[in-house]
PDB file of N, CA and C and ligand atoms in Angstrom:
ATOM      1  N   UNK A   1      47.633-116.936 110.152  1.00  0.00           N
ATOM      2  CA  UNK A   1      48.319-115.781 110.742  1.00  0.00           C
ATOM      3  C   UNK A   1      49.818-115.879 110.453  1.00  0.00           C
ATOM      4  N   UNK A   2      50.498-114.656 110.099  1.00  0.00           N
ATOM      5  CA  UNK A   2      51.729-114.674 109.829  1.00  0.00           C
ATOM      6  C   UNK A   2      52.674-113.610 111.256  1.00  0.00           C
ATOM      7  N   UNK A   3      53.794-114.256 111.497  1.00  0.00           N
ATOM      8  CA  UNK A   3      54.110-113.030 112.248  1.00  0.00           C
ATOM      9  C   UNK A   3      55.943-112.427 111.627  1.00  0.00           C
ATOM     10  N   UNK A   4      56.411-111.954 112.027  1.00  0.00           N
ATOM     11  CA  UNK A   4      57.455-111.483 111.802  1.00  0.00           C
ATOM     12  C   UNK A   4      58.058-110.172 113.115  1.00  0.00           C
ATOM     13  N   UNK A   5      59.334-110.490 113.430  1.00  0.00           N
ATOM     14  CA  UNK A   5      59.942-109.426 113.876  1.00  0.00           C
ATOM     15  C   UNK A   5      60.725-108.712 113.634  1.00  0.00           C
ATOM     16  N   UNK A   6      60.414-107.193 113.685  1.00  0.00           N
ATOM     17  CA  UNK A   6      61.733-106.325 112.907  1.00  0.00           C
ATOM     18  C   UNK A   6      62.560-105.944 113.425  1.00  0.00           C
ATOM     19  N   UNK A   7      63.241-104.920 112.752  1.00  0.00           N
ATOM     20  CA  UNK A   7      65.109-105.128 113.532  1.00  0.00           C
ATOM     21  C   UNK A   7      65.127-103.869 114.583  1.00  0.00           C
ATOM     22  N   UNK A   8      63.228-103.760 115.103  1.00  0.00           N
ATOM     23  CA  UNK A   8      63.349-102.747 116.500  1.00  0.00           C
ATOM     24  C   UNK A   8      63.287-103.456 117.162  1.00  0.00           C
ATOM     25  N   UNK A   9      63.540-104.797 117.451  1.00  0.00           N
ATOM     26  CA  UNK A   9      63.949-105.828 118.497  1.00  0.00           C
ATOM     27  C   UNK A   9      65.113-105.507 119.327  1.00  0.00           C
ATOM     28  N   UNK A  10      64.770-105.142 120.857  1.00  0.00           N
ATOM     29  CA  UNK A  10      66.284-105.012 121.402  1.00  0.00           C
ATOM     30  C   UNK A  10      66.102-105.882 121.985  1.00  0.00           C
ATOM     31  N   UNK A  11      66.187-106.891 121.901  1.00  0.00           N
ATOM     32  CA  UNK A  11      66.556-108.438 122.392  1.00  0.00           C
ATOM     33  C   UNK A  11      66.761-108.820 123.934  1.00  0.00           C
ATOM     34  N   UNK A  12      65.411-108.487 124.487  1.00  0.00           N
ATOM     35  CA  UNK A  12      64.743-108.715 125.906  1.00  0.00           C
ATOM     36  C   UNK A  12      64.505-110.062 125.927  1.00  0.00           C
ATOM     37  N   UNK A  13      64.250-110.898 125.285  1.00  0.00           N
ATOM     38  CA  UNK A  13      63.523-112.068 124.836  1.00  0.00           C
ATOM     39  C   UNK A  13      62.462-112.709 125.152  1.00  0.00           C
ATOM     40  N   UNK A  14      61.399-111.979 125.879  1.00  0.00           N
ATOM     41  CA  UNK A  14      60.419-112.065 126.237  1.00  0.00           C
ATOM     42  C   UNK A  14      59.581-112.741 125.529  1.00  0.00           C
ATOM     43  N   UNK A  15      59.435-112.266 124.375  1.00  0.00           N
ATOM     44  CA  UNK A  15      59.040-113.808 123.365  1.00  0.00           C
ATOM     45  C   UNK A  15      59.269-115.314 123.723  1.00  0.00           C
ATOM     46  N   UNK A  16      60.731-115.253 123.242  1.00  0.00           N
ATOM     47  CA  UNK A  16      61.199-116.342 123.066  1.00  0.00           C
ATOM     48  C   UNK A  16      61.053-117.173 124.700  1.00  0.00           C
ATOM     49  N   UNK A  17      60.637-116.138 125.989  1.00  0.00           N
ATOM     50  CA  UNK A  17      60.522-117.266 127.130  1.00  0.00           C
ATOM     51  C   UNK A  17      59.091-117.154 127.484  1.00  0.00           C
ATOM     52  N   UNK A  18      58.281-116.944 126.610  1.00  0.00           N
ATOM     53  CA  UNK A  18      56.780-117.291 126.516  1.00  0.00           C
ATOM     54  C   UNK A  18      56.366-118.175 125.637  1.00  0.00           C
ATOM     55  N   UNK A  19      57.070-117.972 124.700  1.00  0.00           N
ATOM     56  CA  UNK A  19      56.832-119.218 123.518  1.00  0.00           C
ATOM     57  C   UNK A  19      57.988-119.585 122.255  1.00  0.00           C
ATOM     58  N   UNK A  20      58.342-120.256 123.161  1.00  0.00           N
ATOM     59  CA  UNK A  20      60.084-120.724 122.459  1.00  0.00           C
ATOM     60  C   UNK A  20      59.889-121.809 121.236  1.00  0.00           C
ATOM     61  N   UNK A  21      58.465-122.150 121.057  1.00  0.00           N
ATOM     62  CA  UNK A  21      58.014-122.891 119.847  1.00  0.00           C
ATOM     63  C   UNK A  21      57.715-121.967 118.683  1.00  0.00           C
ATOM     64  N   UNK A  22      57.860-120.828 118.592  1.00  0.00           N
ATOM     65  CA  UNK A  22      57.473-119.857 117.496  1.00  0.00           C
ATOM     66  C   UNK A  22      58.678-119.254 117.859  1.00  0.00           C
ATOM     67  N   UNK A  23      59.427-118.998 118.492  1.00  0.00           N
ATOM     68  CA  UNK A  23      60.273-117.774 118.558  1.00  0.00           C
ATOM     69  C   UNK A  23      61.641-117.576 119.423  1.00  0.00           C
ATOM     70  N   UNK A  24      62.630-118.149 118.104  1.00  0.00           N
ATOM     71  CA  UNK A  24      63.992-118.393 118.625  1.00  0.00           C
ATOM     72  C   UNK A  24      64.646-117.183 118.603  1.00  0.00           C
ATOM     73  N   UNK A  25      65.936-117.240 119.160  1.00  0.00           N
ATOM     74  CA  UNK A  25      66.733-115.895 119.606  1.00  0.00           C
ATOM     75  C   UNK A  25      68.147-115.989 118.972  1.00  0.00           C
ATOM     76  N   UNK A  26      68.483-115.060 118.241  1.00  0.00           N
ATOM     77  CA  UNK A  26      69.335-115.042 116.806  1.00  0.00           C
ATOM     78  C   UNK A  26      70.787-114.507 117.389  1.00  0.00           C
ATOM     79  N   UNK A  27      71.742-115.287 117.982  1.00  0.00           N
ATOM     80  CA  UNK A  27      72.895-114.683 118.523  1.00  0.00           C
ATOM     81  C   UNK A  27      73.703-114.127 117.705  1.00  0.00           C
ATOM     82  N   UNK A  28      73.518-114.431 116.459  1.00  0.00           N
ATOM     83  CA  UNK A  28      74.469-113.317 115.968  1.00  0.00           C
ATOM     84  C   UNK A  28      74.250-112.234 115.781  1.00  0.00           C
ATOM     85  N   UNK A  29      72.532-112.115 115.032  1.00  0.00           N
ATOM     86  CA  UNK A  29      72.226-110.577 114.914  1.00  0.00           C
ATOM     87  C   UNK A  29      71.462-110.307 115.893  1.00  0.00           C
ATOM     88  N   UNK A  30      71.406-110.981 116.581  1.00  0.00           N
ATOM     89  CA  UNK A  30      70.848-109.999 118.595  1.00  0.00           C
ATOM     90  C   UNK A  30      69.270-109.871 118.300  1.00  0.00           C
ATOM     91  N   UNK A  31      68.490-110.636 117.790  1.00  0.00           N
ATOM     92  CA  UNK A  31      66.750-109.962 117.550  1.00  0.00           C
ATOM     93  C   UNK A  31      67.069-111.909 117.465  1.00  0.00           C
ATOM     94  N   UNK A  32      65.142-111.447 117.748  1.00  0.00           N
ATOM     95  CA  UNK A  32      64.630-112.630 117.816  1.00  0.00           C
ATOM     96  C   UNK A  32      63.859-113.272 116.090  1.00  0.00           C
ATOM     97  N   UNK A  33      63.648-114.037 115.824  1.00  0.00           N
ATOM     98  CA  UNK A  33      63.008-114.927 114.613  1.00  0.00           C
ATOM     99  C   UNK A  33      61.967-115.601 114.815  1.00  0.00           C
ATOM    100  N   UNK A  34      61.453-115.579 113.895  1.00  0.00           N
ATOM    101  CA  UNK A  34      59.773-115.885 114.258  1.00  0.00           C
ATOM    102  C   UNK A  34      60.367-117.459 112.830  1.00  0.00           C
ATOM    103  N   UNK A  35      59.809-118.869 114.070  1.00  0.00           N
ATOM    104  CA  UNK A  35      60.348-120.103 113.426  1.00  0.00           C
ATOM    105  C   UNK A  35      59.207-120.595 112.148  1.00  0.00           C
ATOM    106  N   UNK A  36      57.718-120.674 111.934  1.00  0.00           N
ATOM    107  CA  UNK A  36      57.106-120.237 110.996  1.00  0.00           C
ATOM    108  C   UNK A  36      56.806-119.614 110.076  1.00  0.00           C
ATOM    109  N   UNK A  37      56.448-119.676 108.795  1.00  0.00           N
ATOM    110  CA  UNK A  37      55.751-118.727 107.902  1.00  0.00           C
ATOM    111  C   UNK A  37      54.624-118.683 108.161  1.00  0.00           C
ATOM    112  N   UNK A  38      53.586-119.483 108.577  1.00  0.00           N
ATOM    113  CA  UNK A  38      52.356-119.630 109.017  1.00  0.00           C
ATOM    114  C   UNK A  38      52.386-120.238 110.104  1.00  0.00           C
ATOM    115  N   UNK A  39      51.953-119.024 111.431  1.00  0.00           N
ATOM    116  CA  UNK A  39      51.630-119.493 112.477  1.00  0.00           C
ATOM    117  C   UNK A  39      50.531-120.787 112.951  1.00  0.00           C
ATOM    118  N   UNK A  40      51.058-121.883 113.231  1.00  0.00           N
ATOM    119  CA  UNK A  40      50.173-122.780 113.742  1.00  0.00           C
ATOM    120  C   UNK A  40      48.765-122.640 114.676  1.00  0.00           C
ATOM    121  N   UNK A  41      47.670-122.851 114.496  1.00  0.00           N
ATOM    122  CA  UNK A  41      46.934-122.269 115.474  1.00  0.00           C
ATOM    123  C   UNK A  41      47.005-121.876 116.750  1.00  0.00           C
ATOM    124  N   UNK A  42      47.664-123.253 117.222  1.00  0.00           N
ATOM    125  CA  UNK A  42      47.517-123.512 118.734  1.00  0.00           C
ATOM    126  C   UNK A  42      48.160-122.812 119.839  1.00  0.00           C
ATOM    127  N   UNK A  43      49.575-121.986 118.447  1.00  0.00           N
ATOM    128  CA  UNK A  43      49.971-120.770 118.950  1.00  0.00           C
ATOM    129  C   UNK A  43      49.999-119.668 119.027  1.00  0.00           C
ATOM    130  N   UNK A  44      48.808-119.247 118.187  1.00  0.00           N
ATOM    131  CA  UNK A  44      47.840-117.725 117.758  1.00  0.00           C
ATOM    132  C   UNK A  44      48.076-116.666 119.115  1.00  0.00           C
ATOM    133  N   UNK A  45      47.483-117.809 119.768  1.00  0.00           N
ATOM    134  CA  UNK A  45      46.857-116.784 121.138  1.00  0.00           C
ATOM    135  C   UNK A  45      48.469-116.606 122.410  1.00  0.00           C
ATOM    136  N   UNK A  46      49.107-117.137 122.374  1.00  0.00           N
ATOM    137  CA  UNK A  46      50.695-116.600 122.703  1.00  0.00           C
ATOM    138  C   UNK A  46      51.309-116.037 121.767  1.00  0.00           C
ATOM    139  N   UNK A  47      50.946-116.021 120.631  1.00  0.00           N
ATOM    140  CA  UNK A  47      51.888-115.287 119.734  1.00  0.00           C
ATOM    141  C   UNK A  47      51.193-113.604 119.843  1.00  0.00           C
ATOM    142  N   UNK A  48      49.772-113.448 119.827  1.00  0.00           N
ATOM    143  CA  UNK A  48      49.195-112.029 120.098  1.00  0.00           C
ATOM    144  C   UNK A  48      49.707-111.456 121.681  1.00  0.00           C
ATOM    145  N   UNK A  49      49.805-112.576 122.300  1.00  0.00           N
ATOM    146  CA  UNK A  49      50.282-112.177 123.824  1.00  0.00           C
ATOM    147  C   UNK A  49      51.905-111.732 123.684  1.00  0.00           C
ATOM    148  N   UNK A  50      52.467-112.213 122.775  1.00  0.00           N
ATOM    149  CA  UNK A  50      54.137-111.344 122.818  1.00  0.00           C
ATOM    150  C   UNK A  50      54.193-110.124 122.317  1.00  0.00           C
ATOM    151  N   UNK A  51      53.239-109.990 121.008  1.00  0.00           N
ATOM    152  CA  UNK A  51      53.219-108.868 120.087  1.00  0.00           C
ATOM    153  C   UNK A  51      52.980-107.688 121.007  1.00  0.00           C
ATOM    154  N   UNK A  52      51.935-107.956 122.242  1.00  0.00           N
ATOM    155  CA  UNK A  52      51.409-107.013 122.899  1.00  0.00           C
ATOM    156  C   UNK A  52      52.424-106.813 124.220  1.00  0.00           C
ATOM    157  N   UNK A  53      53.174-107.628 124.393  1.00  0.00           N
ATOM    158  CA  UNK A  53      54.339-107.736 125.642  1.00  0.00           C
ATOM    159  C   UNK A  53      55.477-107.083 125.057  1.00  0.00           C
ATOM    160  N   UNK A  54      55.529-107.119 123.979  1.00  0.00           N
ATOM    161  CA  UNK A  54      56.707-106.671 123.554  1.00  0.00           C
ATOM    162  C   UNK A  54      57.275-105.166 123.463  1.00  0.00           C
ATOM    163  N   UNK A  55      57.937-104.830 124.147  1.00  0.00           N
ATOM    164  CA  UNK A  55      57.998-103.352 124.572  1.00  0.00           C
ATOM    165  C   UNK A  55      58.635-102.208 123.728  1.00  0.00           C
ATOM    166  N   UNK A  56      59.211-102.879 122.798  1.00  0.00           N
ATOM    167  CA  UNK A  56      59.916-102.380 121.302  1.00  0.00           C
ATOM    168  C   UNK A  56      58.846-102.449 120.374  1.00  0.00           C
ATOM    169  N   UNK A  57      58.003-102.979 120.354  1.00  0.00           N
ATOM    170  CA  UNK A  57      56.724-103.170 119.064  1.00  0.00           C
ATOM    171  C   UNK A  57      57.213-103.570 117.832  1.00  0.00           C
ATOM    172  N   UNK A  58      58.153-104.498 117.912  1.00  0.00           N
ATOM    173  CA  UNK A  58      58.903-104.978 116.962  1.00  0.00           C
ATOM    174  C   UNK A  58      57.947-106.956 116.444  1.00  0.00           C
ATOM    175  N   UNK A  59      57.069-107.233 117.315  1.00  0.00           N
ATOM    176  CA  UNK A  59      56.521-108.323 116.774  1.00  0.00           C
ATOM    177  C   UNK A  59      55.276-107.847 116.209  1.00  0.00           C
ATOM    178  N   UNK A  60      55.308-108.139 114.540  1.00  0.00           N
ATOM    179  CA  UNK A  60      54.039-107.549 113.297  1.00  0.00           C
ATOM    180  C   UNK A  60      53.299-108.945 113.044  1.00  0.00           C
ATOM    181  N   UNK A  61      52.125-108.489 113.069  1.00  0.00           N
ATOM    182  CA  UNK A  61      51.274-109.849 112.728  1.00  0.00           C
ATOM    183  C   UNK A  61      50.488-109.549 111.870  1.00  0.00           C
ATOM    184  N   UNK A  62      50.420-110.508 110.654  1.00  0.00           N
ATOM    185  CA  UNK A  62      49.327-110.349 109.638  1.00  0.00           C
ATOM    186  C   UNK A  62      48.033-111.282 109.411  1.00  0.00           C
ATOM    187  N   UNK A  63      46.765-111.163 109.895  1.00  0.00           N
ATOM    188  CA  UNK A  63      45.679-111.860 109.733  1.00  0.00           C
ATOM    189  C   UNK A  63      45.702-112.673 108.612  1.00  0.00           C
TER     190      UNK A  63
HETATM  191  S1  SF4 B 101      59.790-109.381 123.015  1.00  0.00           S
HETATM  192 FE1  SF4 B 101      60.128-107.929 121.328  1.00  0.00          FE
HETATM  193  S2  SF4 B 101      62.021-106.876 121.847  1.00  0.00           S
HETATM  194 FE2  SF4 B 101      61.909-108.710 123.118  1.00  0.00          FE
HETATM  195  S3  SF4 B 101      63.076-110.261 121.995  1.00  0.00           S
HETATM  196 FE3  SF4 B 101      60.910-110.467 121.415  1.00  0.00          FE
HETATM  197  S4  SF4 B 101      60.668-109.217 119.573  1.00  0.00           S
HETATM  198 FE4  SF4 B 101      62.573-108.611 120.562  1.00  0.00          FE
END
């Protein structure tokens, strides 16, 4: 699984305080970063839980 976030991130960080092992918070350009190219398993199932928390729909995930 791959994820990525785009620049409709308005930087709630809701991600990043659900799972701060995939997903750091970018102070200069204000959006969050997804720390993988390939999501680790073990964090699949929090990483689908942000995509779906995320209220901008700015976290994309590719199977
Ligand atoms: S939850 Fe969505 S809007 Fe909030 S920081 Fe993460 S990617 Fe950005």
């Amino acid at each position: 699984m791959k994820a990525t976030v785009t620049s409709q991130c308005m930087g709630d960080r809701n991600c990043n305080k659900l799972c701060p092992e995939v997903f750091e918070y970018d102070e200069d350009e204000l959006l969050s970063k997804v720390k993988f190219d390939v999501i680790p398993e073990k964090y699949e199932a929090l990483v689908r839980q942000a995509a779906e928390e995320c209220d901008a729909n700015a976290i994309e995930i590719e199977e």
